[in-house]
CSV table of C-alpha atoms in Angstrom, one decimal:
chain,number,residue,atom,x,y,z
K,20,MET,CA,-1.7,-168.0,76.0
K,21,SER,CA,-0.4,-165.0,74.2
K,22,PRO,CA,3.3,-162.9,74.6
K,23,GLU,CA,1.3,-160.5,76.3
K,24,ARG,CA,0.2,-163.0,78.8
K,25,PRO,CA,2.7,-166.0,78.9
K,26,TRP,CA,3.2,-168.6,81.5
K,27,ARG,CA,5.9,-167.8,83.8
K,28,THR,CA,7.7,-171.0,84.4
K,29,LEU,CA,8.3,-174.5,82.7
K,30,ASP,CA,6.7,-176.0,85.5
K,31,HIS,CA,3.4,-174.5,84.4
K,32,ALA,CA,4.1,-175.8,80.7
K,33,ASN,CA,4.4,-179.1,82.3
K,34,SER,CA,1.2,-179.2,83.9
K,35,VAL,CA,-0.7,-179.1,80.3
K,36,ARG,CA,-1.4,-182.1,78.2
K,37,PHE,CA,-0.4,-181.3,74.9
K,38,GLN,CA,-2.4,-182.2,71.8
K,39,PRO,CA,-1.8,-182.1,67.9
K,40,GLY,CA,-1.1,-178.9,66.6
K,41,ASP,CA,-0.3,-177.5,70.0
K,42,ARG,CA,2.7,-175.0,70.2
K,43,LEU,CA,4.6,-174.1,73.1
K,44,ARG,CA,6.6,-171.0,72.6
K,45,ILE,CA,9.4,-169.7,74.9
K,46,ARG,CA,10.6,-166.3,74.7
K,47,GLY,CA,14.0,-165.6,73.1
K,48,GLY,CA,16.7,-164.2,75.0
K,49,ALA,CA,15.6,-165.7,78.1
K,50,ARG,CA,16.9,-168.0,80.5
K,51,PHE,CA,14.4,-170.6,81.9
K,52,ARG,CA,15.2,-173.0,84.9
K,53,GLY,CA,13.8,-176.6,84.8
K,54,SER,CA,12.8,-179.2,82.1
K,55,LEU,CA,10.0,-180.3,80.0
K,56,THR,CA,8.8,-183.6,79.3
K,57,LEU,CA,5.9,-185.4,76.9
K,58,GLU,CA,4.6,-188.4,77.7
K,59,LYS,CA,2.4,-191.1,76.2
K,60,GLY,CA,-0.6,-189.9,75.0
K,61,GLU,CA,0.3,-186.4,74.4
K,62,ALA,CA,1.9,-184.7,71.4
K,63,GLY,CA,0.8,-184.8,67.7
K,64,SER,CA,1.5,-186.2,64.2
K,65,ALA,CA,3.4,-185.5,61.0
K,66,THR,CA,0.5,-183.1,59.9
K,67,ALA,CA,-0.3,-181.6,63.3
K,68,PRO,CA,3.0,-182.0,65.5
K,69,VAL,CA,3.5,-180.4,68.7
K,70,VAL,CA,6.0,-177.7,68.2
K,71,ILE,CA,8.6,-176.4,71.1
K,72,GLU,CA,10.1,-173.5,69.8
K,73,SER,CA,11.6,-169.8,70.7
K,74,TYR,CA,9.7,-166.8,69.6
K,75,GLY,CA,11.0,-163.2,69.4
K,76,THR,CA,14.9,-162.3,69.3
K,77,GLY,CA,17.4,-165.0,69.8
K,78,ARG,CA,17.0,-168.5,71.5
K,79,ALA,CA,15.2,-169.1,74.4
K,80,VAL,CA,17.4,-171.2,77.2
K,81,ILE,CA,16.4,-174.0,79.1
K,82,ALA,CA,18.7,-174.8,82.0
K,83,PRO,CA,17.6,-177.9,83.9
K,84,ARG,CA,18.6,-178.8,87.4
K,85,GLY,CA,20.3,-182.0,87.4
K,86,THR,CA,18.4,-183.8,84.7
K,87,SER,CA,17.4,-183.6,81.1
K,88,ALA,CA,16.2,-180.6,79.4
K,89,ILE,CA,13.6,-182.0,77.3
K,90,THR,CA,12.4,-185.6,77.2
K,91,VAL,CA,9.8,-186.8,74.8
K,92,ARG,CA,8.6,-190.4,76.0
K,93,ASN,CA,6.7,-193.1,74.2
K,94,THR,CA,5.0,-190.3,71.6
K,95,ALA,CA,6.1,-188.7,68.8
K,96,GLY,CA,5.1,-186.0,66.2
K,97,VAL,CA,7.2,-183.7,67.9
K,98,GLU,CA,9.2,-180.7,66.7
K,99,ILE,CA,12.0,-178.8,68.5
K,100,ARG,CA,13.6,-175.9,67.2
K,101,ASN,CA,15.6,-172.9,67.6
K,102,LEU,CA,16.4,-173.4,71.4
K,103,SER,CA,19.5,-173.5,73.8
K,104,LEU,CA,19.9,-176.2,76.2
K,105,VAL,CA,22.2,-176.2,78.8
K,106,GLY,CA,23.1,-178.5,81.6
K,107,ASP,CA,24.6,-177.8,85.1
K,108,ARG,CA,27.3,-180.0,86.7
K,109,GLU,CA,24.8,-182.8,87.4
K,110,SER,CA,23.5,-182.9,84.3
K,111,LEU,CA,26.9,-183.6,82.8
K,112,ARG,CA,26.4,-187.2,84.6
K,113,GLU,CA,22.7,-188.0,84.5
K,114,GLY,CA,21.0,-185.7,81.9
K,115,VAL,CA,20.5,-185.4,78.1
K,116,GLY,CA,19.8,-182.3,76.2
K,117,VAL,CA,17.1,-183.8,74.1
K,118,ALA,CA,15.9,-187.5,74.8
K,119,PHE,CA,13.6,-189.4,72.5
K,120,ARG,CA,12.9,-192.5,74.3
K,121,ASN,CA,10.3,-195.6,73.2
K,122,ASN,CA,9.9,-198.1,76.2
K,123,LEU,CA,6.6,-199.4,74.8
K,124,PRO,CA,6.1,-203.2,74.3
K,125,GLY,CA,5.6,-204.3,70.8
K,126,ALA,CA,7.1,-203.5,67.4
K,127,LYS,CA,5.3,-200.1,66.6
K,128,ARG,CA,8.2,-197.2,65.5
K,129,LEU,CA,6.9,-193.7,66.7
K,130,SER,CA,6.9,-191.2,63.7
K,131,HIS,CA,7.9,-188.1,63.1
K,132,VAL,CA,10.9,-186.1,65.0
K,133,ARG,CA,12.3,-183.0,64.2
K,134,ILE,CA,15.2,-181.1,65.8
K,135,ALA,CA,16.5,-178.1,64.3
K,136,ASN,CA,18.8,-175.1,65.2
K,137,VAL,CA,19.4,-176.5,68.7
K,138,GLU,CA,22.1,-176.1,70.7
K,139,ALA,CA,22.8,-178.9,73.5
K,140,ARG,CA,26.0,-178.7,76.0
K,141,GLY,CA,26.7,-179.8,79.4
K,142,PHE,CA,25.1,-183.1,79.3
K,143,GLN,CA,25.8,-186.7,79.4
K,144,ASN,CA,24.4,-186.9,75.8
K,145,GLY,CA,23.5,-183.8,73.7
K,146,ILE,CA,20.6,-185.6,71.8
K,147,SER,CA,19.7,-189.3,72.4
K,148,VAL,CA,17.1,-191.3,70.3
K,149,GLY,CA,16.2,-194.7,70.7
K,150,ALA,CA,14.4,-197.9,72.5
K,151,GLY,CA,14.8,-199.0,75.6
K,152,GLY,CA,12.9,-201.1,78.5
K,153,ASP,CA,10.4,-203.4,76.8
K,154,SER,CA,10.5,-202.0,73.4
K,155,THR,CA,12.8,-203.4,70.4
K,156,VAL,CA,11.7,-200.3,68.3
K,157,GLY,CA,12.3,-196.6,68.7
K,158,PHE,CA,11.5,-194.0,65.9
K,159,SER,CA,11.1,-193.4,62.4
K,160,ASP,CA,11.2,-190.4,60.2
K,161,VAL,CA,13.7,-188.4,62.1
K,162,ARG,CA,15.3,-185.0,61.0
K,163,ILE,CA,17.8,-183.6,62.9
K,164,THR,CA,19.6,-180.5,61.2
K,165,ASP,CA,21.4,-177.5,62.1
K,166,VAL,CA,22.1,-178.7,65.5
K,167,SER,CA,25.4,-177.9,67.7
K,168,VAL,CA,26.3,-180.5,70.3
K,169,HIS,CA,29.5,-180.0,72.1
K,170,HIS,CA,31.0,-180.0,75.6
K,171,ASN,CA,28.9,-183.2,76.4
K,172,LEU,CA,30.2,-186.0,78.4
K,173,GLU,CA,29.8,-189.4,76.4
K,174,ALA,CA,28.4,-188.2,73.1
K,175,GLY,CA,27.1,-185.3,71.1
K,176,LEU,CA,24.3,-187.2,69.1
K,177,ALA,CA,23.6,-190.8,69.9
K,178,PHE,CA,20.8,-193.2,68.4
K,179,TYR,CA,20.7,-196.7,70.1
K,180,GLY,CA,18.5,-199.8,70.5
K,181,PRO,CA,18.2,-203.4,71.9
K,182,ALA,CA,21.3,-206.1,71.3
K,183,PHE,CA,21.9,-207.0,67.9
K,184,ASP,CA,20.6,-210.7,67.0
K,185,ALA,CA,22.3,-211.7,63.6
K,186,GLU,CA,19.8,-214.7,63.2
K,187,ARG,CA,16.9,-212.1,63.4
K,188,PRO,CA,18.5,-208.4,62.9
K,189,THR,CA,15.9,-205.9,63.7
K,190,TYR,CA,16.7,-202.2,64.0
K,191,ALA,CA,15.2,-200.0,66.1
K,192,ASN,CA,15.4,-196.7,64.5
K,193,GLU,CA,14.8,-195.9,60.5
K,194,GLN,CA,14.4,-193.4,58.0
K,195,LEU,CA,16.8,-190.8,59.4
K,196,ARG,CA,18.3,-187.7,57.9
K,197,ILE,CA,21.1,-185.9,60.0
K,198,GLU,CA,22.3,-182.5,58.3
K,199,ARG,CA,24.9,-179.9,59.3
K,200,VAL,CA,25.3,-181.2,62.8
K,201,LYS,CA,28.5,-179.8,64.5
K,202,ALA,CA,29.6,-182.2,67.3
K,203,TYR,CA,32.7,-181.2,68.9
K,204,ALA,CA,34.5,-181.2,72.3
K,205,ASN,CA,32.6,-183.9,73.8
K,206,ALA,CA,35.4,-185.0,75.9
K,207,GLY,CA,34.5,-188.6,77.1
K,208,ASP,CA,34.2,-190.1,80.8
K,209,PRO,CA,37.6,-190.9,82.4
K,210,GLN,CA,35.8,-192.8,84.8
K,211,SER,CA,34.0,-195.2,82.2
K,212,THR,CA,36.1,-198.1,81.6
K,213,GLU,CA,33.5,-200.8,80.5
K,214,ARG,CA,32.4,-198.7,77.3
K,215,ASN,CA,33.4,-196.2,74.8
K,216,THR,CA,32.6,-192.5,75.6
K,217,GLY,CA,33.7,-189.3,73.6
K,218,SER,CA,32.3,-189.6,70.5
K,219,GLY,CA,30.7,-187.0,68.0
K,220,ILE,CA,28.0,-188.9,66.6
K,221,ALA,CA,27.2,-192.4,67.1
K,222,LEU,CA,24.6,-194.5,65.4
K,223,GLY,CA,23.6,-197.8,66.6
K,224,SER,CA,20.5,-199.9,65.6
K,225,VAL,CA,19.5,-197.8,62.8
K,226,ARG,CA,18.3,-198.8,59.0
K,227,ASP,CA,18.0,-196.1,56.1
K,228,ALA,CA,20.0,-193.4,57.4
K,229,LYS,CA,22.0,-190.6,55.8
K,230,VAL,CA,24.6,-188.3,57.7
K,231,VAL,CA,25.6,-185.4,55.6
K,232,ARG,CA,27.5,-182.0,55.6
K,233,SER,CA,28.2,-182.6,59.4
K,234,VAL,CA,31.5,-182.0,61.1
K,235,ALA,CA,33.0,-183.9,64.2
K,236,HIS,CA,36.0,-182.6,65.6
K,237,ASP,CA,38.0,-182.6,69.0
K,238,ASN,CA,36.1,-185.2,70.7
K,239,GLY,CA,37.3,-188.1,73.0
K,240,ALA,CA,40.2,-186.4,74.7
K,241,LYS,CA,39.2,-187.5,78.3
K,242,SER,CA,37.8,-190.8,77.4
K,243,ALA,CA,38.9,-193.4,80.2
K,244,ALA,CA,42.7,-194.7,79.6
K,245,ASP,CA,41.8,-198.2,80.6
K,246,ALA,CA,38.9,-198.6,78.4
K,247,ASP,CA,38.5,-201.5,75.7
K,248,GLU,CA,36.8,-199.3,73.4
K,249,GLY,CA,37.4,-196.0,72.3
K,250,PRO,CA,35.4,-193.0,70.7
K,251,GLU,CA,35.2,-191.9,67.1
K,252,GLY,CA,34.2,-188.8,65.3
K,253,VAL,CA,31.2,-190.4,63.5
K,254,TRP,CA,30.7,-194.0,63.5
K,255,VAL,CA,27.9,-196.8,62.9
K,256,TYR,CA,27.3,-200.0,64.7
K,257,ASP,CA,24.6,-202.7,64.4
K,258,SER,CA,23.1,-201.0,61.5
K,259,THR,CA,22.2,-201.2,57.8
K,260,ARG,CA,21.5,-199.2,54.7
K,261,VAL,CA,23.6,-196.0,56.3
K,262,VAL,CA,25.0,-193.3,54.0
K,263,LEU,CA,28.0,-191.0,55.5
K,264,GLU,CA,28.8,-188.4,53.0
K,265,HIS,CA,30.4,-184.8,52.6
K,266,ASN,CA,31.3,-184.8,56.3
K,267,THR,CA,34.6,-183.9,57.9
K,268,SER,CA,35.9,-185.5,61.1
K,269,TYR,CA,39.3,-184.1,62.4
K,270,ARG,CA,41.3,-183.8,65.6
K,271,ASN,CA,39.5,-186.7,67.5
K,272,ARG,CA,41.3,-188.2,70.4
K,273,THR,CA,41.4,-191.4,72.2
K,274,GLY,CA,42.3,-191.5,76.2
K,275,SER,CA,43.1,-195.2,75.8
K,276,HIS,CA,45.2,-197.7,73.4
K,277,VAL,CA,42.1,-198.0,70.8
K,278,ASP,CA,39.8,-195.9,68.5
K,279,GLY,CA,40.0,-192.0,68.1
K,280,GLY,CA,39.3,-192.1,64.3
K,281,GLY,CA,37.7,-190.0,62.1
K,282,PHE,CA,34.8,-192.1,60.6
K,283,GLY,CA,33.9,-195.7,61.5
K,284,LEU,CA,31.5,-198.8,60.3
K,285,ASP,CA,31.8,-201.0,63.2
K,286,ASN,CA,30.2,-204.4,64.6
K,287,ASN,CA,27.4,-205.6,62.2
K,288,VAL,CA,27.0,-202.9,59.6
K,289,SER,CA,25.8,-203.9,56.1
K,290,ASP,CA,24.9,-202.5,52.9
K,291,SER,CA,26.3,-198.9,54.1
K,292,VAL,CA,28.7,-196.5,52.3
K,293,MET,CA,31.4,-193.7,53.4
K,294,GLN,CA,31.7,-191.5,50.3
K,295,TYR,CA,33.1,-188.0,49.9
K,296,ASN,CA,34.2,-187.5,53.6
K,297,LEU,CA,37.4,-185.7,54.9
K,298,ALA,CA,39.3,-187.0,57.8
K,299,HIS,CA,42.6,-185.6,59.2
K,300,SER,CA,44.7,-185.5,62.2
K,301,ASN,CA,43.0,-187.9,64.5
K,302,ASP,CA,44.4,-190.0,67.0
K,303,GLY,CA,43.4,-193.3,65.1
K,304,SER,CA,42.2,-194.2,61.6
K,305,GLY,CA,40.8,-191.6,59.0
K,306,PHE,CA,38.4,-194.6,58.0
K,307,LEU,CA,37.7,-197.8,59.8
K,308,VAL,CA,35.8,-200.8,59.1
K,309,TYR,CA,35.6,-203.4,61.6
K,310,SER,CA,34.1,-206.5,62.8
K,311,GLY,CA,34.9,-207.8,66.3
K,312,GLN,CA,32.1,-210.3,66.6
K,313,PRO,CA,31.9,-213.8,64.5
K,314,THR,CA,28.3,-212.9,63.5
K,315,GLY,CA,28.6,-212.8,59.7
K,316,ALA,CA,26.7,-209.5,59.6
K,317,HIS,CA,29.3,-207.1,58.7
K,318,LYS,CA,28.9,-207.4,54.8
K,319,ASN,CA,28.4,-205.3,51.5
K,320,ASN,CA,29.6,-202.2,52.5
K,321,ILE,CA,31.7,-199.2,50.4
K,322,VAL,CA,34.3,-196.9,51.0
K,323,ARG,CA,34.9,-194.5,48.3
K,324,PHE,CA,35.7,-191.1,47.3
K,325,ASN,CA,37.3,-190.1,50.5
K,326,MET,CA,40.3,-188.2,51.6
K,327,SER,CA,42.4,-189.1,54.7
K,328,TRP,CA,45.4,-186.6,55.8
K,329,ASP,CA,47.9,-187.3,58.6
K,330,ASP,CA,45.6,-189.7,60.6
K,331,ALA,CA,46.9,-192.2,63.2
K,332,ARG,CA,48.7,-189.5,65.0
K,333,LYS,CA,48.8,-191.3,68.3
K,334,LEU,CA,48.2,-194.8,67.3
K,335,PRO,CA,50.4,-196.3,64.7
K,336,GLU,CA,48.5,-199.6,64.6
K,337,TYR,CA,45.9,-198.2,62.6
K,338,GLY,CA,46.4,-195.9,59.3
K,339,GLY,CA,44.6,-193.7,56.9
K,340,ILE,CA,42.2,-196.6,55.9
K,341,VAL,CA,42.1,-199.5,58.0
K,342,ALA,CA,39.9,-202.5,57.3
K,343,TYR,CA,40.1,-205.8,59.5
K,344,GLY,CA,37.5,-208.2,61.5
K,345,THR,CA,36.1,-211.6,62.1
K,346,ARG,CA,33.8,-212.7,59.2
K,347,LEU,CA,34.1,-209.5,57.6
K,348,SER,CA,32.9,-209.7,53.6
K,349,ASN,CA,32.3,-208.3,50.4
K,350,LEU,CA,34.2,-204.7,51.1
K,351,ASP,CA,35.1,-202.3,48.4
K,352,ILE,CA,37.4,-199.5,49.0
K,353,TYR,CA,38.1,-197.5,45.9
K,354,HIS,CA,38.9,-194.0,44.5
K,355,ASN,CA,39.9,-192.7,48.1
K,356,THR,CA,43.0,-190.2,48.6
K,357,VAL,CA,45.3,-191.1,51.7
K,358,VAL,CA,48.2,-188.9,52.8
K,359,MET,CA,50.4,-190.3,55.7
K,360,ARG,CA,53.1,-188.5,56.9
K,361,SER,CA,55.2,-189.7,59.8
K,362,GLU,CA,56.3,-185.8,61.0
K,363,ASN,CA,54.6,-184.1,64.0
K,364,LEU,CA,53.1,-187.6,65.3
K,365,ALA,CA,51.5,-187.5,68.4
K,366,SER,CA,53.9,-189.9,70.2
K,367,ALA,CA,57.3,-191.3,69.8
K,368,ALA,CA,55.8,-194.8,69.6
K,369,ALA,CA,53.7,-193.8,66.6
K,370,ALA,CA,56.8,-192.0,65.2
K,371,GLY,CA,58.9,-195.2,65.7
K,372,ALA,CA,56.5,-197.4,64.1
K,373,ARG,CA,55.5,-195.1,61.1
K,374,PRO,CA,51.6,-195.7,60.5
K,375,PRO,CA,50.8,-196.8,56.8
K,376,ALA,CA,48.4,-195.4,54.5
K,377,LEU,CA,46.5,-198.7,54.2
K,378,ARG,CA,46.3,-201.2,56.7
K,379,LEU,CA,44.7,-204.9,55.9
K,380,ARG,CA,44.2,-207.0,58.9
K,381,ASP,CA,43.3,-210.7,59.2
K,382,GLY,CA,39.2,-212.2,59.4
K,383,MET,CA,38.0,-210.8,56.0
K,384,ARG,CA,37.2,-212.0,52.6
K,385,ASN,CA,35.9,-210.7,49.2
K,386,VAL,CA,37.6,-207.1,49.9
K,387,ARG,CA,38.5,-205.3,46.8
K,388,VAL,CA,40.9,-202.3,46.8
K,389,ARG,CA,41.1,-200.3,43.5
K,390,ASN,CA,41.8,-197.0,41.9
K,391,ASN,CA,43.2,-195.4,45.3
K,392,ILE,CA,46.2,-192.9,45.9
K,393,PHE,CA,48.5,-194.1,48.7
K,394,ALA,CA,51.0,-191.7,49.7
K,395,THR,CA,53.6,-191.5,52.4
K,396,ASP,CA,56.7,-189.7,53.2
K,397,GLY,CA,58.7,-192.7,53.5
K,398,GLY,CA,56.6,-195.0,55.9
K,399,PRO,CA,54.8,-198.1,54.4
K,400,LEU,CA,52.3,-197.8,51.8
K,401,VAL,CA,50.2,-200.6,52.9
K,402,GLU,CA,50.7,-202.9,56.0
K,403,ALA,CA,48.9,-206.4,55.3
K,404,ASP,CA,48.9,-209.1,58.5
K,405,SER,CA,49.1,-211.9,55.8
K,406,ALA,CA,50.4,-212.4,52.2
K,407,TYR,CA,46.6,-212.5,51.0
K,408,ASP,CA,45.9,-214.3,48.0
K,409,PRO,CA,44.0,-212.2,45.3
K,410,SER,CA,40.7,-214.7,46.0
K,411,ARG,CA,40.5,-213.3,49.2
K,412,ILE,CA,41.8,-209.7,49.0
K,413,ARG,CA,42.3,-208.1,45.7
K,414,LEU,CA,44.3,-204.9,45.1
K,415,GLN,CA,44.1,-203.4,41.5
K,416,GLY,CA,44.9,-200.1,39.8
K,417,ASN,CA,46.1,-198.2,42.6
K,418,ASP,CA,49.0,-195.6,43.0
K,419,TYR,CA,51.5,-196.3,45.5
K,420,TYR,CA,53.7,-193.3,45.9
K,421,SER,CA,56.5,-192.3,48.4
K,422,THR,CA,58.6,-188.9,48.6
K,423,SER,CA,61.2,-191.0,50.4
K,424,ARG,CA,61.9,-194.9,50.5
K,425,TRP,CA,59.4,-197.0,48.8
K,426,ALA,CA,58.1,-199.7,51.4
K,427,LEU,CA,55.3,-202.0,51.5
K,428,ASP,CA,54.6,-204.7,54.1
K,429,TRP,CA,53.1,-207.9,53.0
K,430,GLY,CA,52.8,-210.6,55.5
K,431,THR,CA,56.3,-211.1,57.1
K,432,ARG,CA,58.1,-209.6,54.1
K,433,ARG,CA,58.8,-206.0,53.2
K,434,TYR,CA,59.1,-205.1,49.7
K,435,THR,CA,61.0,-202.0,48.3
K,436,THR,CA,59.7,-202.1,44.8
K,437,LEU,CA,56.2,-202.2,43.1
K,438,ALA,CA,57.4,-204.7,40.8
K,439,GLY,CA,58.8,-206.8,43.4
K,440,TRP,CA,55.9,-207.0,45.4
K,441,ARG,CA,53.5,-207.3,42.4
K,442,THR,CA,55.5,-210.7,41.2
K,443,ALA,CA,55.6,-212.1,44.9
K,444,SER,CA,52.0,-211.3,45.7
K,445,ARG,CA,50.1,-211.6,42.3
K,446,GLN,CA,48.3,-208.6,43.4
K,447,GLU,CA,47.7,-205.7,40.7
K,448,PHE,CA,47.0,-207.8,37.7
K,449,LEU,CA,43.9,-207.7,35.7
K,450,ASP,CA,43.4,-210.5,33.1
K,451,GLY,CA,47.2,-211.1,33.0
K,452,GLU,CA,48.3,-207.6,32.8
K,453,GLN,CA,49.8,-205.4,35.1
K,454,THR,CA,48.0,-202.8,36.9
K,455,GLY,CA,49.0,-200.3,39.6
K,456,SER,CA,51.6,-197.4,39.6
K,457,ASN,CA,54.1,-195.7,41.7
K,458,ASP,CA,53.7,-192.2,39.9
K,459,ASP,CA,53.9,-188.9,41.8
K,460,PRO,CA,50.4,-187.6,42.5
K,461,CYS,CA,51.5,-184.3,42.8
K,462,LEU,CA,49.5,-183.8,45.8
K,463,GLN,CA,50.4,-180.4,47.7
K,464,GLY,CA,49.1,-182.1,51.1
K,465,LEU,CA,52.2,-184.2,50.8
K,466,ALA,CA,54.3,-181.1,52.0
K,467,ALA,CA,51.8,-178.6,53.0
K,468,PRO,CA,50.1,-178.1,56.5
K,469,VAL,CA,46.3,-178.2,56.7
K,470,ALA,CA,45.2,-174.6,55.7
K,471,ASP,CA,42.6,-174.0,58.7
K,472,GLY,CA,41.0,-175.7,61.6
K,473,ALA,CA,37.9,-176.8,59.4
K,474,GLY,CA,40.3,-179.0,57.4
K,475,ALA,CA,41.1,-177.3,54.2
K,476,VAL,CA,43.5,-180.0,52.8
K,477,ASN,CA,45.0,-179.8,49.2
K,478,LEU,CA,44.7,-183.5,48.1
K,479,VAL,CA,44.0,-182.7,44.4
K,480,PRO,CA,46.7,-183.7,41.8
K,481,ARG,CA,48.4,-180.8,40.4
K,482,CYS,CA,50.5,-182.2,38.0
K,483,ASP,CA,51.2,-180.7,34.5
K,484,GLY,CA,51.2,-184.2,32.8
K,485,ALA,CA,49.1,-187.2,32.9
K,486,VAL,CA,47.6,-188.6,36.3
K,487,SER,CA,47.9,-192.3,37.0
K,488,LEU,CA,44.8,-193.8,35.3
K,489,GLY,CA,42.9,-196.3,37.0
K,490,LEU,CA,40.6,-199.1,36.0
K,491,GLY,CA,37.7,-198.2,34.0
K,492,ALA,CA,34.1,-199.0,35.5
K,493,GLN,CA,33.7,-202.2,33.2
K,494,ALA,CA,37.0,-203.6,34.7
K,495,PHE,CA,35.9,-202.4,38.2
K,496,GLY,CA,32.8,-204.6,38.3
K,497,VAL,CA,30.9,-202.1,40.4
K,498,ASP,CA,29.2,-198.9,39.8
K,499,PRO,CA,31.6,-196.0,41.1
K,500,GLY,CA,28.8,-193.4,40.9
K,501,LEU,CA,28.4,-190.2,39.0
K,502,VAL,CA,30.9,-187.7,40.6
K,503,ASP,CA,34.3,-187.5,42.6
K,504,TYR,CA,34.9,-185.6,46.0
K,505,PHE,CA,34.2,-182.7,44.5
K,506,GLY,CA,31.1,-183.1,42.5
K,507,THR,CA,33.2,-183.6,39.3
K,508,ARG,CA,31.6,-185.9,36.8
K,509,LEU,CA,33.7,-189.2,36.4
K,510,GLY,CA,34.9,-189.9,33.0
K,511,THR,CA,35.2,-193.0,31.1
K,512,THR,CA,38.4,-193.7,31.9
K,513,PRO,CA,39.0,-192.4,35.4
K,514,THR,CA,42.2,-191.3,37.2
K,515,VAL,CA,43.0,-192.7,40.6
K,516,GLY,CA,42.3,-190.9,43.8
K,517,ALA,CA,39.2,-189.2,45.3
K,518,ALA,CA,39.5,-186.0,42.8
K,519,GLN,CA,39.2,-186.3,39.2
K,520,PRO,CA,40.8,-183.6,36.8
K,521,ARG,CA,38.7,-180.5,36.7
K,522,GLU,CA,38.5,-180.1,33.0
K,523,GLU,CA,36.0,-182.7,32.9
K,524,ALA,CA,33.4,-180.7,35.3
K,525,ALA,CA,31.4,-179.4,32.5
K,526,GLY,CA,27.9,-180.5,33.3
K,527,ALA,CA,28.8,-182.2,36.2
K,528,PRO,CA,26.0,-182.2,39.1
K,529,SER,CA,27.3,-180.6,42.5
K,530,PRO,CA,27.6,-183.0,45.5
K,531,GLN,CA,24.4,-181.3,46.9
K,532,GLU,CA,22.6,-182.1,43.6
K,533,GLU,CA,23.6,-185.6,44.2
K,534,ASP,CA,21.7,-185.8,47.5
């Protein structure tokens, strides 16, 4: 019961029934074989949680034998911090670094979960939280911060719940804050063809969640070649009121012919926002908004002030920003900067097809695309499956720039000038006045490579003259927020793209302050 007279094994700790306020402290720098489990009737509360943590110098290492490292089942009021969890070969198939599972019948969420300064590697999933068995609900008041989940098989961090019912939508997990998580090298299972594996951060069945300042990279490389679903760096499904902001997702892969992108709002996502994020060098799309189910539950989402650079490296059927799906409605895409270059594509097929900066596919209504920069080196600026009427999909105030030939595919026709496409499509008009431009946005990222692996991409306009003006907030019809990608305060007449002129920055709140 003291550092001078500690228990010697985790097995001894597992024999104890933990009460509110108890602390299990594990010697830093030491390695302990075995695992820990907390069951119903144990653990604590928000005011008196059970704490599992290291003491002394460095992190303690928990190394299970073919199973999970820490399992919290049907209880909460638990805080886990400053530990390193390392799985073995069997754990890679069967175990979880930290697993919070609610199998209790009824509709009571278990509250107060904290995971901080934890590393989890060598498991099927690094960290998983959710509902299973007879339970329809999981956990609430969840905070996961400063966590590294890497070299796991199926996912770094995953939330899950029961099958989604559009007639009576419920969400297993709520009130989540995920901050400064690093999810990388979660390779995927080459034998799993029935479902997606190899994602960095996957949020399923959540409500009121925020993922901020997190990084997902180099995931999904070994996912199954024959799988109908692929991995993503950071993605959300069957959820509502989720915010993804100030995150970076890059070099994510797919072993199959689908997905492998940076960020995604997938099936049955509503009232959610992707903002202030950077995606680059992914196999699939930088930002994907997709509905493959005819539920009508994918609605009221926003993609704004993001940057996509050289995405769709492997799969040309995607692009920088991609939107499509069955009964998808009320989507706003505005003030994003997308650069799509065709050099150094990962496959000959991708190089031949030349992925677009923006791809719009069938199945959507009430989609608005405004004040974005779409830039290519000769590839199509936009590819649209159909010649959409403005009443269904409306584009206004965007800048369409190419360093080579100008091309835009609209239904069955290819246009080579903005004026020709505008006249034929009736897009890029506001109250009878022409909008949109093909001005050079002076983006260094059109020619320069990525500066470092973390994604230092220069997509800030560097023109000496005026930058193309976008539509103002009043004409916009929506509240664009207060700041741009870098935290610069928006002016009354904003410029296009994710970055506003820096001279307007005086007095602007930083992105951190906006949180």
